[in-house]
Structures are given as C-alpha cells and as structure tokens.
Short mmCIF file of C-alpha atoms and ligand atoms in Angstrom, two decimals:
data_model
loop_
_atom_site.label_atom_id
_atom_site.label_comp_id
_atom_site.label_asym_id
_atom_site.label_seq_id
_atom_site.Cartn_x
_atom_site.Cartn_y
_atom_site.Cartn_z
CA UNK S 1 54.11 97.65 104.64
CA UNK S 2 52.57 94.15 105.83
CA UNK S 3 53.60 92.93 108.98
CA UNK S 4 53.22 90.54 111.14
CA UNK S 5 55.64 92.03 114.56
CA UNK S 6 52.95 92.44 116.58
CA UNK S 7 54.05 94.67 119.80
CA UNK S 8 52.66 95.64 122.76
CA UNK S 9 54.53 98.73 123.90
CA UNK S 10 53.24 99.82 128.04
CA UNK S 11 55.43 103.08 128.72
CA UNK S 12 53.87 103.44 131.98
CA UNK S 13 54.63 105.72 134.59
CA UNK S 14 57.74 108.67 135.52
CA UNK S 15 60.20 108.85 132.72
CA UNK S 16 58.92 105.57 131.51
CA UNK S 17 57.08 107.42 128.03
CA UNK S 18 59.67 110.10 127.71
CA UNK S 19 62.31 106.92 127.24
CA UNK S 20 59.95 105.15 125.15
CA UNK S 21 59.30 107.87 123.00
CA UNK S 22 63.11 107.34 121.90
CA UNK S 23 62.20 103.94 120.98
CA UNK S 24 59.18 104.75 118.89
CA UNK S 25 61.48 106.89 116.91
CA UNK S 26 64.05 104.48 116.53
CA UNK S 27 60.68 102.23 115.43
CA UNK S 28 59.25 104.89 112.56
CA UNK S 29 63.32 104.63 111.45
CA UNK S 30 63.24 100.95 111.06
CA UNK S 31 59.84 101.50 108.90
CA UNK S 32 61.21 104.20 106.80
CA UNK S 33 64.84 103.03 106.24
CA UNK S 34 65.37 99.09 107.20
CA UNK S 35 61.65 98.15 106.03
CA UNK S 36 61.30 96.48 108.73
CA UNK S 37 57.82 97.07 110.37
CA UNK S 38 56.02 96.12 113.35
CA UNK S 39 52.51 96.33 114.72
CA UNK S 40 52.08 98.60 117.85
CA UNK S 41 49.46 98.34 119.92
CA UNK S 42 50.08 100.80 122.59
CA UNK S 43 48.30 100.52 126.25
CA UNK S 44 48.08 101.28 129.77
CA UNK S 45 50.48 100.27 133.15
CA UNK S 46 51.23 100.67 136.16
CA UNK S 47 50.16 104.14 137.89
CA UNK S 48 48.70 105.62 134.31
CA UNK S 49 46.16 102.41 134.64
CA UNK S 50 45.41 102.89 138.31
CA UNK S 51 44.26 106.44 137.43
CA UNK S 52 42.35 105.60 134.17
CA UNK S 53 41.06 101.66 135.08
CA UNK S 54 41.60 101.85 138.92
CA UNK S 55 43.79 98.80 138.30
CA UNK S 56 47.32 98.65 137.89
CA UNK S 57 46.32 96.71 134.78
CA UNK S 58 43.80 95.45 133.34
CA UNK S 59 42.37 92.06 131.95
CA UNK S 60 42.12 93.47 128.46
CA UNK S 61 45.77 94.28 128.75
CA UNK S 62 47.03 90.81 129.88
CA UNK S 63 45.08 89.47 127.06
CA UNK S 64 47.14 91.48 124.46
CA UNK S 65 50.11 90.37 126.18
CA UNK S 66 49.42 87.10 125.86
CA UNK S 67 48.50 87.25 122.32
CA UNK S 68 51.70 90.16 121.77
CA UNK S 69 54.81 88.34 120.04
CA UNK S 70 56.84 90.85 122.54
CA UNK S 71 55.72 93.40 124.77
CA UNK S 72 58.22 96.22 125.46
CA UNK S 73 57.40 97.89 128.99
CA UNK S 74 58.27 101.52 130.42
CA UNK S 75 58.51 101.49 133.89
CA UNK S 76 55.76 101.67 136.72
CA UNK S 77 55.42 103.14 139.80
CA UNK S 78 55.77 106.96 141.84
CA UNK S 79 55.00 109.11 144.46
CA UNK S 80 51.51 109.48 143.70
CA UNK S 81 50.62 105.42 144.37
CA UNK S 82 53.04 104.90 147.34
CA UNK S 83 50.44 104.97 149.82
CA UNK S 84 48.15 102.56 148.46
CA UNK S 85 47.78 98.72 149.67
CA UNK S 86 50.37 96.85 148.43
CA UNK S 87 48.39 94.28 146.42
CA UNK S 88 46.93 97.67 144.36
CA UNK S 89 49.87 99.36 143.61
CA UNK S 90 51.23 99.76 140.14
CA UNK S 91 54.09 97.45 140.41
CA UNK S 92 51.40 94.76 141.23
CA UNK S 93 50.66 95.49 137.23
CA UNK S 94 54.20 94.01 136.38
CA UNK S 95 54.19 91.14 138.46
CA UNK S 96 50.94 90.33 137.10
CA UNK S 97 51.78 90.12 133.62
CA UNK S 98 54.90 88.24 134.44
CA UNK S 99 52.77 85.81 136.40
CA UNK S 100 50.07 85.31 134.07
CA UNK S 101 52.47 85.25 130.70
CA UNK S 102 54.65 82.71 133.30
CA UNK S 103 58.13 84.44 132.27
CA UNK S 104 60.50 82.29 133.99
CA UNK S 105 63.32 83.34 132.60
CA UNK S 106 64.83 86.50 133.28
CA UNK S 107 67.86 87.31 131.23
CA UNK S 108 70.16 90.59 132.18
CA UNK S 109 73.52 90.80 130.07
CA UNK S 110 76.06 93.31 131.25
CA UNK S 111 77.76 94.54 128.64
CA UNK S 112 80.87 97.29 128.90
CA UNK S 113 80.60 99.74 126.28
CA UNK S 114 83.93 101.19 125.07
CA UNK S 115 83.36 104.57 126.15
CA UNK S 116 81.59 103.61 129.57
CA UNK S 117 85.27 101.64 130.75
CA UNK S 118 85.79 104.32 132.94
CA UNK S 119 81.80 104.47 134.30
CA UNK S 120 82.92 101.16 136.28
CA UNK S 121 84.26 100.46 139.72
CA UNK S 122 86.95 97.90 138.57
CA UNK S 123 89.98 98.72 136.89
CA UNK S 124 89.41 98.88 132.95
CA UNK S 125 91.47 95.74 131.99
CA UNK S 126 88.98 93.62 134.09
CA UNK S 127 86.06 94.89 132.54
CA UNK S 128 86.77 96.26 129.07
CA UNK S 129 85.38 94.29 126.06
CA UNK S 130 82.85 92.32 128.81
CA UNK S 131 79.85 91.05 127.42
CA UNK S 132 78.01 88.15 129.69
CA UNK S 133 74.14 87.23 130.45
CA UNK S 134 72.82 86.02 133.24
CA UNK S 135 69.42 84.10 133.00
CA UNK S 136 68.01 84.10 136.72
CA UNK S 137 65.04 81.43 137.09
CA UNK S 138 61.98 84.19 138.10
CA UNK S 139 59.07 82.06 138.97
CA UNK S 140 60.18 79.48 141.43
CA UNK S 141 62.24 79.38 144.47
CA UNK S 142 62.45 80.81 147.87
CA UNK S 143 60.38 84.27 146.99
CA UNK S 144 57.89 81.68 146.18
CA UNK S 145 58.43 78.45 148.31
CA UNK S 146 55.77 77.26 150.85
CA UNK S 147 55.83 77.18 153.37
CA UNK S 148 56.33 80.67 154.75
CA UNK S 149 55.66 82.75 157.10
CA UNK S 150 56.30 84.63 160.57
CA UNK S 151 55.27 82.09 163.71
CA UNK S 152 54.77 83.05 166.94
CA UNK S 153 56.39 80.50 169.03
CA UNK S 154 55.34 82.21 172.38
CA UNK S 155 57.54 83.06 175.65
CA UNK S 156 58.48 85.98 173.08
CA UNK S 157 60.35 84.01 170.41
CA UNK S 158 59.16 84.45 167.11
CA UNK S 159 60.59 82.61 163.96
CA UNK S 160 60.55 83.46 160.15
CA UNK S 161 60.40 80.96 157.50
CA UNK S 162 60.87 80.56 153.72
CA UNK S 163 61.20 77.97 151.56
CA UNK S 164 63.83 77.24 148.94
CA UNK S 165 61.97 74.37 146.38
CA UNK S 166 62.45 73.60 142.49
CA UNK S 167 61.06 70.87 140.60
CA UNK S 168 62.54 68.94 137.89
CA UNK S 169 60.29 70.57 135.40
CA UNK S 170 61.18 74.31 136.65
CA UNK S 171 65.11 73.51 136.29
CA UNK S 172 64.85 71.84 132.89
CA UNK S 173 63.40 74.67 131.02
CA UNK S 174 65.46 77.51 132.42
CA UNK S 175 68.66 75.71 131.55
CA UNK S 176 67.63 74.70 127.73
CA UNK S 177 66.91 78.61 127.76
CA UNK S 178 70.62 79.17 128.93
CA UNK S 179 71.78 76.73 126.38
CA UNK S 180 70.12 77.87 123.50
CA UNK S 181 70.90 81.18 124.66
CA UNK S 182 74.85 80.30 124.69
CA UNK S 183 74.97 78.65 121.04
CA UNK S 184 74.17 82.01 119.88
CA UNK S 185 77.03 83.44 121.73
CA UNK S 186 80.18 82.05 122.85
CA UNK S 187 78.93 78.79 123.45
CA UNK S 188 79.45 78.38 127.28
CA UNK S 189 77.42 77.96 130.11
CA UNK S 190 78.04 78.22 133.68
CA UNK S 191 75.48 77.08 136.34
CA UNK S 192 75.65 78.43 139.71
CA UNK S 193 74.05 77.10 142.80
CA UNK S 194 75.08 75.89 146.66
CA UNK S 195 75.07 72.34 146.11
CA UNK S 196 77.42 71.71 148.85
CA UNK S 197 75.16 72.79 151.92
CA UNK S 198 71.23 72.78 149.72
CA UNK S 199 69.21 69.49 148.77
CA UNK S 200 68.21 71.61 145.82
CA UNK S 201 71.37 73.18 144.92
CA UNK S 202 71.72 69.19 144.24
CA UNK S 203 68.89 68.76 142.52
CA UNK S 204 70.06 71.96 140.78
CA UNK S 205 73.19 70.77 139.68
CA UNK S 206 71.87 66.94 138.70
CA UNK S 207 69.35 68.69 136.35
CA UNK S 208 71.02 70.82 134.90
CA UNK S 209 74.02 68.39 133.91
CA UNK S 210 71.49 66.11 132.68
CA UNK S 211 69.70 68.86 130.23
CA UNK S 212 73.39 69.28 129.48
CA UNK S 213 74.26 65.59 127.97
CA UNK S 214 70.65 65.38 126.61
CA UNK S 215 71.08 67.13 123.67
CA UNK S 216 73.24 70.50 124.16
CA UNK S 217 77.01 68.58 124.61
CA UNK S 218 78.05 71.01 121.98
CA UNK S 219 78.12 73.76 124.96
CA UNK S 220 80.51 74.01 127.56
CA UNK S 221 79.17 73.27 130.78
CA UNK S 222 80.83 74.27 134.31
CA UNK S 223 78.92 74.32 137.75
CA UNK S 224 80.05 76.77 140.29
CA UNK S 225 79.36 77.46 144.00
CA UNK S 226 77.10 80.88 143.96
CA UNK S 227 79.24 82.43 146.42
CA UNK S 228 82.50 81.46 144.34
CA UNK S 229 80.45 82.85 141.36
CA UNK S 230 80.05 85.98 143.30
CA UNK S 231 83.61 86.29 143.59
CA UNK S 232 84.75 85.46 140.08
CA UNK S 233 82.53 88.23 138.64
CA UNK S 234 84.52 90.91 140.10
CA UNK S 235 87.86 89.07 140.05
CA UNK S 236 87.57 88.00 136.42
CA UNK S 237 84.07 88.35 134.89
CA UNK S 238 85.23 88.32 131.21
CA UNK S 239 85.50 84.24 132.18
CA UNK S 240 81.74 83.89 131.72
CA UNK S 241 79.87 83.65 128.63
CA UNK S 242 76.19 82.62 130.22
CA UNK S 243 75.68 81.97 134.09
CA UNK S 244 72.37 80.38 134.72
CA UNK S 245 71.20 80.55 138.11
CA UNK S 246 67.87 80.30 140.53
CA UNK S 247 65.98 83.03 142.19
CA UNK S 248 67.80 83.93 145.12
CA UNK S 249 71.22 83.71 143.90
CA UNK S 250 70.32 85.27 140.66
CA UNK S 251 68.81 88.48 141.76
CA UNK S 252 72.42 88.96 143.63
CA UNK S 253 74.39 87.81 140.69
CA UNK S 254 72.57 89.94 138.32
CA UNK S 255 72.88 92.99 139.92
CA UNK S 256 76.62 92.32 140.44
CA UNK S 257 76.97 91.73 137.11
CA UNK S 258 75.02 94.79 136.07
CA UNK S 259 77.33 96.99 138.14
CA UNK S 260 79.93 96.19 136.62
CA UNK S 261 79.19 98.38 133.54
CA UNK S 262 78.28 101.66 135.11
CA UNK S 263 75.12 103.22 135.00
CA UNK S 264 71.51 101.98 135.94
CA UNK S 265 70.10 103.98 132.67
CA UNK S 266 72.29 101.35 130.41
CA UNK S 267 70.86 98.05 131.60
CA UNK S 268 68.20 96.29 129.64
CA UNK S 269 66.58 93.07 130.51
CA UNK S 270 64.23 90.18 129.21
CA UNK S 271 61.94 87.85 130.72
CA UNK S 272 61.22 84.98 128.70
CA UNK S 273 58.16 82.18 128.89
CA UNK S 274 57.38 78.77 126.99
CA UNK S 275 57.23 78.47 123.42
CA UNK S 276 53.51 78.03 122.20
CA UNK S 277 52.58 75.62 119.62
CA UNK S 278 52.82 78.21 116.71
CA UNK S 279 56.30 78.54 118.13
CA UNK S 280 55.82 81.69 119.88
CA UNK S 281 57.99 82.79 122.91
CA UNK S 282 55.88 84.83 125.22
CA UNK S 283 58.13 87.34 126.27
CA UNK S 284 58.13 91.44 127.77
CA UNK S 285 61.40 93.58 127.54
CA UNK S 286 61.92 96.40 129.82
CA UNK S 287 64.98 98.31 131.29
CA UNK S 288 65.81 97.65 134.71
CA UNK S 289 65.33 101.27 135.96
CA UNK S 290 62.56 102.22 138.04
CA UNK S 291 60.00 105.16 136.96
CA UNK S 292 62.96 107.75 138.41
CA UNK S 293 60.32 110.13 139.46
CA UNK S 294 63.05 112.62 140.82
CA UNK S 295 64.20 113.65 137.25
CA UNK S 296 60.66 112.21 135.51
CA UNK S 297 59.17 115.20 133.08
CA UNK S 298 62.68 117.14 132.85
CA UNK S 299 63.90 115.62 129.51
CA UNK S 300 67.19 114.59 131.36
CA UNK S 301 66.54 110.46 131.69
CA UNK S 302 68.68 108.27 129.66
CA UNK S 303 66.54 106.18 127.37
CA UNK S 304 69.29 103.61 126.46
CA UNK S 305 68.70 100.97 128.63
CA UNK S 306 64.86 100.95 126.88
CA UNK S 307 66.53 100.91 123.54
CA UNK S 308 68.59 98.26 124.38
CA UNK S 309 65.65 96.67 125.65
CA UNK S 310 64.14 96.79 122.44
CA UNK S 311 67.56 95.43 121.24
CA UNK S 312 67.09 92.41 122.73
CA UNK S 313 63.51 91.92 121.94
CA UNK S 314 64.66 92.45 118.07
CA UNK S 315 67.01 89.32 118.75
CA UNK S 316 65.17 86.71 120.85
CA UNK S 317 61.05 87.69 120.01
CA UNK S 318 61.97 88.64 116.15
CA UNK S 319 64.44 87.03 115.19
CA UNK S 320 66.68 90.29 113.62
CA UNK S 321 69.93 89.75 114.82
CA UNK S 322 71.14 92.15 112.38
CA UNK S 323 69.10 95.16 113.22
CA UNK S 324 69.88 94.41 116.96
CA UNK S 325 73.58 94.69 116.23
CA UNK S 326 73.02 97.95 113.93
CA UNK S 327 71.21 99.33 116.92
CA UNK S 328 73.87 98.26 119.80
CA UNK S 329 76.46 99.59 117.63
CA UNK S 330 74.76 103.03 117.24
CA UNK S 331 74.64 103.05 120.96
CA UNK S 332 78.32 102.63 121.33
CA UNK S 333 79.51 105.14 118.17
CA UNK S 334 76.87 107.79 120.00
CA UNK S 335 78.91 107.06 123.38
CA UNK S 336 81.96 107.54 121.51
CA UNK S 337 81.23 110.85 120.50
CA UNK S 338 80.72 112.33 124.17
CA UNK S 339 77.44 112.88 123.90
CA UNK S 340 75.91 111.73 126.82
CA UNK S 341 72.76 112.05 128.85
CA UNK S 342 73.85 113.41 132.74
CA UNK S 343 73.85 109.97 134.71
CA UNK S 344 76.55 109.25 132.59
CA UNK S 345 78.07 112.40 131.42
CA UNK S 346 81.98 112.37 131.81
CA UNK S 347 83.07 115.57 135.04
CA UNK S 348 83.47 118.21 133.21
CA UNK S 349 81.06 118.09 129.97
CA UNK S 350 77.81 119.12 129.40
CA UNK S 351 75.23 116.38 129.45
CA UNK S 352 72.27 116.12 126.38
CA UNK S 353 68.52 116.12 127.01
CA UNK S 354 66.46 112.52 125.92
CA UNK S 355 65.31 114.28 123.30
CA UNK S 356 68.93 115.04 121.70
CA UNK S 357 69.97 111.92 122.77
CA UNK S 358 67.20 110.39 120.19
CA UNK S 359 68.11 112.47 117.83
CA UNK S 360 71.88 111.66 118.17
CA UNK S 361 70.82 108.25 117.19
CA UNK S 362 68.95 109.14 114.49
CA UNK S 363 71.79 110.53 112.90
CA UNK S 364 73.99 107.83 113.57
CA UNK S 365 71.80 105.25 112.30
CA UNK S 366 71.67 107.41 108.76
CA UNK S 367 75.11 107.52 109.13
CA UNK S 368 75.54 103.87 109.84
CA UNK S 369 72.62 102.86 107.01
CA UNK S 370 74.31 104.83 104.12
P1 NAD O 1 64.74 104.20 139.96
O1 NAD O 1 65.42 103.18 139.13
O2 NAD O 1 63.49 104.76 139.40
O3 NAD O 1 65.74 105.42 140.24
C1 NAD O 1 66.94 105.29 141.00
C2 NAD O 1 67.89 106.46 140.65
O4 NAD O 1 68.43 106.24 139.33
C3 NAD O 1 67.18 107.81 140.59
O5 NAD O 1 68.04 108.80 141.07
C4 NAD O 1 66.91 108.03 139.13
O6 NAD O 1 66.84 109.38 138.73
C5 NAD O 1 68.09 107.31 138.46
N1 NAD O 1 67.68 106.73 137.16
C6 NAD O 1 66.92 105.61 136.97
N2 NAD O 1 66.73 105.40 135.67
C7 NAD O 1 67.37 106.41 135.02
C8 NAD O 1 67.51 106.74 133.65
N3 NAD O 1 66.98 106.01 132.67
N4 NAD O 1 68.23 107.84 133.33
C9 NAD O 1 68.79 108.60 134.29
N5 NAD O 1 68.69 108.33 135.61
C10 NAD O 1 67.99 107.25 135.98
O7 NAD O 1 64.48 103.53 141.39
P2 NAD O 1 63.70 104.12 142.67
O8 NAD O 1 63.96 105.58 142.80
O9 NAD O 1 64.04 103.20 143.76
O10 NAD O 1 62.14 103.90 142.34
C11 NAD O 1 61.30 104.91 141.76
C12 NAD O 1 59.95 104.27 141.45
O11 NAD O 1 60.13 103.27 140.43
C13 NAD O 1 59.30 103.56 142.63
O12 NAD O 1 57.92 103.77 142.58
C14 NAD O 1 59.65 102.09 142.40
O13 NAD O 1 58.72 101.24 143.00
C15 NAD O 1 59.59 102.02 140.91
N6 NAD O 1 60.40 100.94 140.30
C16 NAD O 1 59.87 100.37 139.18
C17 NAD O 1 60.60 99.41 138.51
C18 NAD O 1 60.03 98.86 137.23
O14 NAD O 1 59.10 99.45 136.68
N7 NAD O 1 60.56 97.76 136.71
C19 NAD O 1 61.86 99.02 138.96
C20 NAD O 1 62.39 99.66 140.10
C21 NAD O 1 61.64 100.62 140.75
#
C-alpha cells in the first residue's frame, strides 16, 4: 500500500543483520496484518562499507539519512577493522552520521521487563515495574570542549586538558526534548548537573529552569546534583520519570540506568536532532550493543534490543504509539513464556536461536492481533 515511512535501515557489521533480520520480519508483519507500511531503503555501514566503498560510509549514505524520516542502524565494527587508523575505522561511520544529522539528543530508557526482575543486580522490589529515560545531551560538552589537549610543560611534567562548555542554545533544545518527552509519559522531569562546584552546571541549571517556566510549567521539574543522581538510581530509581543530563554525566547515568534491567541485548536507544521545517525530526535508532563478533554468525544474538529500537522509532519518528506498545508487549508475553535467547536464558533452560526468537514473536503478535 502507499506510504510515506520512509526508512533507512544500516544493519552493518557482526550480528548487526542477523538482529535486523528479526526486525524486517516484524516489518513484512506490520504490512501484512496492521497495514501499516514503510519505505525501506536498505544500505551500507560500518565495516560492510569499508570493504565495499573503502569508507566506513559514504556521502550517498549520509544523504539518505538526512532525507530518511528514521534510520534504524545495526551495529558496526570487528576484528577485521581493528587495526586500521582510527579516523577510518567503521565506528568513524556512526559518529559521522550522528555529526552530520547533528543528533543531540540521545535518549536510553531502562525499562524492567516482568520476567527479566531477576536478570538485575538489585533486589526485585527496587526495580520491578521501572520504566525511566534518560536523554544525555550528545553533541556538546567536555568530549567536545576546546581547548584540549596533552602539554608538555617541561622538567618532565606533562598536563592534560579538556574542556567542559555549553551554550545557551545547546541547553535549550535538549531540555524542550526532555519535556516534550515527559508529557507523553509521567509528566516529570529531573535535570542533573554539578552546579555546586561547575560555572556550567550553573548555566545548566539557570537554562534549564527557564525552558521550564517558558512554556512546559505543566511538567514537574526537580534539579539534582549528578553524583546524588547517581546514587538515587540504585537506591530508588522508580523516583524518576525523565532525567535530562549533559555529556559527561549522562554517558555514566545512562549506563547505570541501563544496568539496572539486566542484559546488554535488551537496551535500545535513540538519538534525536532538530525538527525541519516540514516538521521532520532527524533521528537514527540503534541498540546499544556492539557488533558482538564473539557469537556474530552463530544464530545465538538476541535481537530485542534492535526491536525495541525500532519500538521507539515507531513512537517518536512515526508517530504509532499503538503499534509501539503492541510490539513492547509482545516482547514481554515472549519473555513470559521462557523462551529466551542465551544472554538471558534463566540456569537451567535451554536458550532459543535469533531465528526462533523471531518467530516466537511472530506468533505472539498473531496471537496478540486476533
Ligand atoms: P559488544 O556489545 O559487541 O559485546 C559485548 C558482549 O556482549 C559480548 O560478549 C557479546 O557477545 C555480548 N552481546 C552484545 N550484544 C548482544 C546481543 N544482542 N545478544 C547477545 N549477546 C550480546 O561490545 P564489544 O565486544 O566491546 O565490541 C565488539 C565490536 O563492536 C567492537 O568492534 C566495537 O568497537 C563495536 N561496538 C559497536 C557499537 C555500535 O555499533 N554502536 C557499540 C559498542 C561496540
């Protein structure tokens, strides 16, 4: 049927098309039974392009980005590349089409599934039922700051320096993403920073208020010390509905938070950028897993965290909030059932390939769609 969901799916490298390959199912399911369709352009990344373009991606690729309403990305990277320069190697693919798309937004929810309670560290009262979303500001701060550098400051003292900077600009627009973000949830938002010791925790904190009273006082706004936030996630993380945070402190945060639920092969993320004037969000969706070369070809990785990324790309790029829920709660009733793929197979039971893990799914959805 006509469509105008134009995707660009990259499955790049490892076990990044074997978990993408679940996805495309899930896609051809959507067609047949939701009739809901989207237009797939599919196209090199990572190692896949070094090999074919002898760049880790290509202009012609960025361009389809750019003009994608989502593009849903694999994963990059493996053995075969790890001895190349750095500025050729395939992750330099991804941080190009972040750069270029300028996705300053990266937004990582941890969610507990049901059946996963026992997958965490913490006790299952304190994490059971969790659902939060951290949006960590990606293109600005200290990983970016000038200036930097190693100097040598002779007599055999050297000194390393980076430096933390934001701008009003850069602060404004990641917070109206965490408050738009939080009215469709639970409607708060917590912003984390060190304002106590940092001029631009300060800054931080000003800005953010101010985004605050200018036109989101419907949301609940708290500020909280990054190293306090730290704390509170593992002490009582259901308290947080959004946390919005810089650079630094959110690629800590984040991966706290992500921890929380268990297993790297359950963790989607999104990275969002500006809304053009046909009121487009530029925006990619991949899992947070790496390329996992060590199981990649074997039929063992878990492709949920991809279909959750797709999840998420069906409820901020598409606007189906519906078929994101129908597709979050298949992953939880397939969960239920035991079946599970061997990162996260319960002592004791056998785990399922990808491919019976997509299949699983399939059958649920049917069941779920009757
Ligand atoms: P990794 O995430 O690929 O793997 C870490 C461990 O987790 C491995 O034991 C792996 O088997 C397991 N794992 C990861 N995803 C899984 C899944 N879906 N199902 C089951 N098990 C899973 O990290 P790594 O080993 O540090 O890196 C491997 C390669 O991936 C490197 O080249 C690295 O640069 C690259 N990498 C890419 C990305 C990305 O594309 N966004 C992110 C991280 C690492």
């Amino acid at each position: 049927m006509a469509s105008n969901k134009n995707m660009l799916v990259l499955p790049g490298d490892g076990i990044g098309p074997e978990v993408m390959g679940v996805v495309m199912n899930v896609v051809d399911w959507m067609d047949k039974r939701r009739a809901v369709s989207f237009d797939i352009q599919e196209d090199l990344v990572g190692g896949a392009a070094i090999d074919a373009n002898g760049a880790p991606v290509t202009d012609a690729t960025v361009e389809k980005a750019m003009n994608a309403d989502a593009v849903l990305l694999g994963a990059v990277g493996g053995p075969k590349w790890d001895n190349l320069d750095f500025s050729k190697k395939p992750e330099r693919g991804l941080l190009r089409l972040r750069k270029d798309m300028d996705l300053y937004a990266n937004l990582r929810p941890a969610i507990c599934f049901k059946a996963l309670v026992s997958a965490s560290t913490l006790k299952p009262e304190i994490v059971e039922g969790l659902n939060i979303m951290i949006v960590r500001e990606l293109t600005g701060g200290v990983y970016f700051g000038e200036p930097r550098g190693i100097e040598d400051l002779g007599g055999g003292i050297r000194r390393g320096i980076n430096t933390q900077v934001y701008t009003t600009p850069e602060i404004q627009r990641v917070a109206r993403v965490a408050f738009e973000l939080a009215r469709k949830r639970n409607g708060k938002v917590c912003s984390a920073e060190k304002a106590n010791v940092m001029e631009s925790g300060v800054l931080w904190r000003e800005e953010v208020q101010k985004q605050h009273d200018d036109g989101f006082e419907d949301v609940e706004l708290t500020h909280m010390y990054a190293d306090n936030c730290a704390m509170q996630l593992v002490r009582n993380p259901k308290q947080f509905d959004v946390i919005v945070t810089d650079n630094l402190f959110g690629d800590m945060l984040s991966d706290e938070a992500a921890m929380l639920t268990g297993s790297l092969g359950m963790l989607p993320s999104a990275s969002l950028g500006d809304v053009d004037e046909t009121g487009r969000r530029k925006a990619m969706f991949e899992p947070v897993h790496g390329s996992a070369p060590d199981i990649a070809g074997q039929n063992m990785a878990n492709p949920l965290a991809t279909l959750l990324s797709f999840a998420m790309a069906l409820r901020y790029s598409f606007d189906l909030g519906d078929d994101a829920d129908l597709i979050e709660q298949a992953v939880e009733n397939v969960l239920a059932t035991g079946k599970r793929t061997a990162d996260i197979a319960e002592a004791g039971t056998a785990p399922i390939s990808t491919t019976a893990m997509s299949e699983a799914l399939i059958t649920e959805l049917d069941k779920m769609a009757a």
